[in-house]
Tab-separated table of C-alpha atoms in Angstrom:
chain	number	residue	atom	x	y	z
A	1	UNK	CA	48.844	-12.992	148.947
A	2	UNK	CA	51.767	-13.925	151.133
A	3	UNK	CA	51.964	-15.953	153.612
A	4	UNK	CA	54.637	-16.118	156.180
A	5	UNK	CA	55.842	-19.395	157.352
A	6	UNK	CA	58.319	-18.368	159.735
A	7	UNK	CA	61.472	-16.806	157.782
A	8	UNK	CA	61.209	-18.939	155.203
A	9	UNK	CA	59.233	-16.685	152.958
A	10	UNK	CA	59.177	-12.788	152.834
A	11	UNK	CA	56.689	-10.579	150.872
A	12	UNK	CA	59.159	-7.160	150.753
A	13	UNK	CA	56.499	-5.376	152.622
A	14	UNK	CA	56.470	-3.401	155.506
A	15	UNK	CA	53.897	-2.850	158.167
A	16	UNK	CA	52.459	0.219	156.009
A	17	UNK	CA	52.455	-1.982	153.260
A	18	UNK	CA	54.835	-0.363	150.631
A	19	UNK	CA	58.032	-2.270	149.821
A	20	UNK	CA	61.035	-2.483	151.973
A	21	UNK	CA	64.335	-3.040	151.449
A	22	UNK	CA	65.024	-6.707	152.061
A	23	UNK	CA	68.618	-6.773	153.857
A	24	UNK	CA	69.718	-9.736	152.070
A	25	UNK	CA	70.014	-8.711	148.628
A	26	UNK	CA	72.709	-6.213	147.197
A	27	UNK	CA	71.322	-3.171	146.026
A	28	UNK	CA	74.485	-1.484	144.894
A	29	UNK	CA	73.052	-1.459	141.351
A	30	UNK	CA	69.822	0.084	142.427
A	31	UNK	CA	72.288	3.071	143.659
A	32	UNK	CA	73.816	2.740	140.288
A	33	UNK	CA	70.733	3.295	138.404
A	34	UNK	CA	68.933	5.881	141.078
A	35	UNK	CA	72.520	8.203	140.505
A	36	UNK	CA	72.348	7.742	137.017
A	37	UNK	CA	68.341	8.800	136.783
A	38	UNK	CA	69.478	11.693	139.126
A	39	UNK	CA	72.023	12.961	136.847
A	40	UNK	CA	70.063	12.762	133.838
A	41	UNK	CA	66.861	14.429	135.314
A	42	UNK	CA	69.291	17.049	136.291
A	43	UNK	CA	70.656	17.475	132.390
A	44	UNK	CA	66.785	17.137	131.131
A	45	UNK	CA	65.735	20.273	133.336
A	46	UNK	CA	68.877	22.191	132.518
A	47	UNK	CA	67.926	21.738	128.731
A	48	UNK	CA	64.028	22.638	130.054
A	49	UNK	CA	65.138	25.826	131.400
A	50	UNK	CA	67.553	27.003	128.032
A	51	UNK	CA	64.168	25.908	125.826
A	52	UNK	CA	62.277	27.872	128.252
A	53	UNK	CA	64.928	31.079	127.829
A	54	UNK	CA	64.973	30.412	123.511
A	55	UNK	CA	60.781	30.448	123.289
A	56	UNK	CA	60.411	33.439	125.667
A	57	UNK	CA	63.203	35.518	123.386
A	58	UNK	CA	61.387	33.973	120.433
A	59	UNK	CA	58.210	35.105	121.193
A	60	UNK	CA	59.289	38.354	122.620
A	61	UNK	CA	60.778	39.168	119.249
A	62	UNK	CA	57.753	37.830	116.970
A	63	UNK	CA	55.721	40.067	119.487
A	64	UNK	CA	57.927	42.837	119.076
A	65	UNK	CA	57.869	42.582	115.473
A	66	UNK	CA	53.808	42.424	115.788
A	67	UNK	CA	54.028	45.645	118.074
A	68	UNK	CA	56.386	47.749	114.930
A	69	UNK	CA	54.426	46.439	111.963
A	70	UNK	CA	51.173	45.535	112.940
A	71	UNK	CA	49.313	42.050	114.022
A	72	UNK	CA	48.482	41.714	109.959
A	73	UNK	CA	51.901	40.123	110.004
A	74	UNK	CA	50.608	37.391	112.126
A	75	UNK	CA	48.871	34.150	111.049
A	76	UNK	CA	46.300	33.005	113.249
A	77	UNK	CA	48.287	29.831	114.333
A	78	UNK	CA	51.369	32.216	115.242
A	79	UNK	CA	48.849	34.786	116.635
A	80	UNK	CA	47.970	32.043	119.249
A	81	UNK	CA	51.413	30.447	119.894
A	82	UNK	CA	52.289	34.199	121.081
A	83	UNK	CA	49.540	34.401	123.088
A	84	UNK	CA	48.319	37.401	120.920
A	85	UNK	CA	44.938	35.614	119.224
A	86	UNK	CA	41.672	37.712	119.916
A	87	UNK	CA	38.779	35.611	120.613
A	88	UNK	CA	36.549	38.658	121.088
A	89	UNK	CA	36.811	38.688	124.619
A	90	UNK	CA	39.469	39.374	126.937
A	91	UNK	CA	42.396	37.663	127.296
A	92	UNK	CA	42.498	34.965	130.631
A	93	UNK	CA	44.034	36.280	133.669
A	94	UNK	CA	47.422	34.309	133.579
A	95	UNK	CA	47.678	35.167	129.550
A	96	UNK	CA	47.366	38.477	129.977
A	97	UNK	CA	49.949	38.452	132.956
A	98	UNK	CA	52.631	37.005	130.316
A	99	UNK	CA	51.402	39.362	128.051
A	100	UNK	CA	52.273	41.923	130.108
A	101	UNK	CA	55.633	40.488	131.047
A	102	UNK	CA	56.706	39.850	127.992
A	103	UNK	CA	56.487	43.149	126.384
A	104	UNK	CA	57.812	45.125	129.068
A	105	UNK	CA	61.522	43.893	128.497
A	106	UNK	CA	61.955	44.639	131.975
A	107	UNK	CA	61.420	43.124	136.050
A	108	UNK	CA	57.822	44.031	136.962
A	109	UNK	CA	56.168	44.007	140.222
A	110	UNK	CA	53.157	43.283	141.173
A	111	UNK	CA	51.858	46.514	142.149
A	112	UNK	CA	52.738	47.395	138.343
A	113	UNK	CA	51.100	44.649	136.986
A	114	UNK	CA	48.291	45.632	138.870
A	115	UNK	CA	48.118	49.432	137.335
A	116	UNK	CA	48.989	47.910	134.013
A	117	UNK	CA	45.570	45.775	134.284
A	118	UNK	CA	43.849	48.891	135.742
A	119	UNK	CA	44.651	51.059	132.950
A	120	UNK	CA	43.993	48.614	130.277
A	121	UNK	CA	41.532	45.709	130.892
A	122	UNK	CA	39.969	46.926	134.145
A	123	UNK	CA	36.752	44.322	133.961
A	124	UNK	CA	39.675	41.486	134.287
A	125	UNK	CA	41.212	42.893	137.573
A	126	UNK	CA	37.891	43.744	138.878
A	127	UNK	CA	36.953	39.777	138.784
A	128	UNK	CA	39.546	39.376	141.543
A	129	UNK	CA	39.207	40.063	145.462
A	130	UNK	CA	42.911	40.176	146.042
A	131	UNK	CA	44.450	41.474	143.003
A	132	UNK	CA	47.904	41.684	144.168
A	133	UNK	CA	47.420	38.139	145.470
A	134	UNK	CA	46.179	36.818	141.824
A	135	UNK	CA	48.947	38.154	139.895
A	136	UNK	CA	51.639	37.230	142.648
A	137	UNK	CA	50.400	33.934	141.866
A	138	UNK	CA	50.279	33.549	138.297
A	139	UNK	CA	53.760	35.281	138.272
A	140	UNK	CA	55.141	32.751	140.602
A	141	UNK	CA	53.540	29.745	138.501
A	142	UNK	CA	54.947	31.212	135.363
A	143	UNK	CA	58.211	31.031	137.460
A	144	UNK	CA	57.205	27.613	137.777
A	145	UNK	CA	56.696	26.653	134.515
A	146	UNK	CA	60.543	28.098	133.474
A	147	UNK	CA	58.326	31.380	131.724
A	148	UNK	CA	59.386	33.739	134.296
A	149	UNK	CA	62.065	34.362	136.666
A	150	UNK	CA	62.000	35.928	140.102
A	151	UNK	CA	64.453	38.782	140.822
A	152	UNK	CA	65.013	41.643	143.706
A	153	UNK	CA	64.506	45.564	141.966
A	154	UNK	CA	64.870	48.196	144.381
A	155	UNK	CA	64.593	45.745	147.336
A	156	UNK	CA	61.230	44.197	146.562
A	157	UNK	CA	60.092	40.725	144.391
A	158	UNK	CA	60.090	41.366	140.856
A	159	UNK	CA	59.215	39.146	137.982
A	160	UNK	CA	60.774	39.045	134.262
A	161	UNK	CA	60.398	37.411	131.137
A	162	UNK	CA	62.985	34.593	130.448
A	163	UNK	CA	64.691	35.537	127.157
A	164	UNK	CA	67.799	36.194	125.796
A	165	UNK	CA	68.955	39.293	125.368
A	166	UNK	CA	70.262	40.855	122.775
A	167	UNK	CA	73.919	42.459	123.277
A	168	UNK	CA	75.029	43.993	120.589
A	169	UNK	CA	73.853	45.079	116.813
A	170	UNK	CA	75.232	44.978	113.588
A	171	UNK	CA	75.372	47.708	110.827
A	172	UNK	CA	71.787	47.388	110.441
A	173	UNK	CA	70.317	47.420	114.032
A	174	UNK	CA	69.633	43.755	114.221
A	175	UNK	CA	70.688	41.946	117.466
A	176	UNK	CA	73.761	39.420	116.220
A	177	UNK	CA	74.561	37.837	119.475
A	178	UNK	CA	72.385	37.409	122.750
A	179	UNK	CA	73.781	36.581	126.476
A	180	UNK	CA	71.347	35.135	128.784
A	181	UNK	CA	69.513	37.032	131.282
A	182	UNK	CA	70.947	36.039	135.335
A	183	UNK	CA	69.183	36.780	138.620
């Protein structure tokens, strides 16, 4: 679309054909507006992860609650957002493996994971040709998506549910105060 007539006119485009920086112009403001986009990016996936940490301790406890009284106390629409709702079939792989996580309230490995699955839904495992391999995975994409962190238990990779946890009780038993969970 450009044509160049000697320096007189510049298309911004270098040999690979993506923009360059054209020397003669101040970008000082670009740097102004990249550092500012850096910094809030930075804030937005802060707030990510402490949403991330709030709806794993929520769901924990509605799951929780579920495991004590019964999934009567469940609406179908909450049933799902816990990952609890039975479609007749078993749960998928990866929604099992939060599942799993969630209500152990503890760093898993894989290798449990793995006898978890083989004690309780044996068909899903046995769909796999690396087992280990399939649930390292999901557990490190759960990591991904702020779900899950990673964390060292007797020397080996171990995987837990992000959540608060609760510190202390009141008269009653219930939880009044929860400190976040740190690697």
């Amino acid at each position: 679309m450009f044509t160049n007539l000697g320096d007189s006119m510049d298309s911004g485009q270098n040999s690979s054909g993506s923009l360059a920086p054209i020397a003669r112009y101040d970008i000082s403001h670009v740097q102004e507006v990249i550092q500012q986009a850096h910094e809030e990016l930075r804030l937005l996936l802060q707030q990510r992860a402490e949403v991330m940490k709030r709806i794993g301790t929520v769901k924990q406890t509605i799951s929780g609650l579920a495991n004590l009284f019964g999934e009567g106390v469940l609406n179908e629409e909450l049933m799902e957002l816990v990952d609890r709702k039975s479609s007749g079939r078993q749960p998928g792989f990866t929604k099992a493996c939060r599942m799993i996580l969630m209500e152990a309230g503890r760093a898993l490995n894989s290798r449990d994971i793995c006898d978890y699955f083989q004690q309780k839904m044996p068909t899903l495992l046995a769909r796999h040709k690396d087992p280990m391999a399939s649930v390292t995975t999901v557990l490190n994409r759960l990591v991904d998506y702020g779900e899950a962190e990673a964390v060292h238990l007797n020397g080996r990779r171990a995987w837990r549910w992000v959540a608060d946890m609760p510190v202390q009780s009141g008269a009653n038993g219930s939880a009044v105060r929860f400190n976040r969970i740190t690697a």
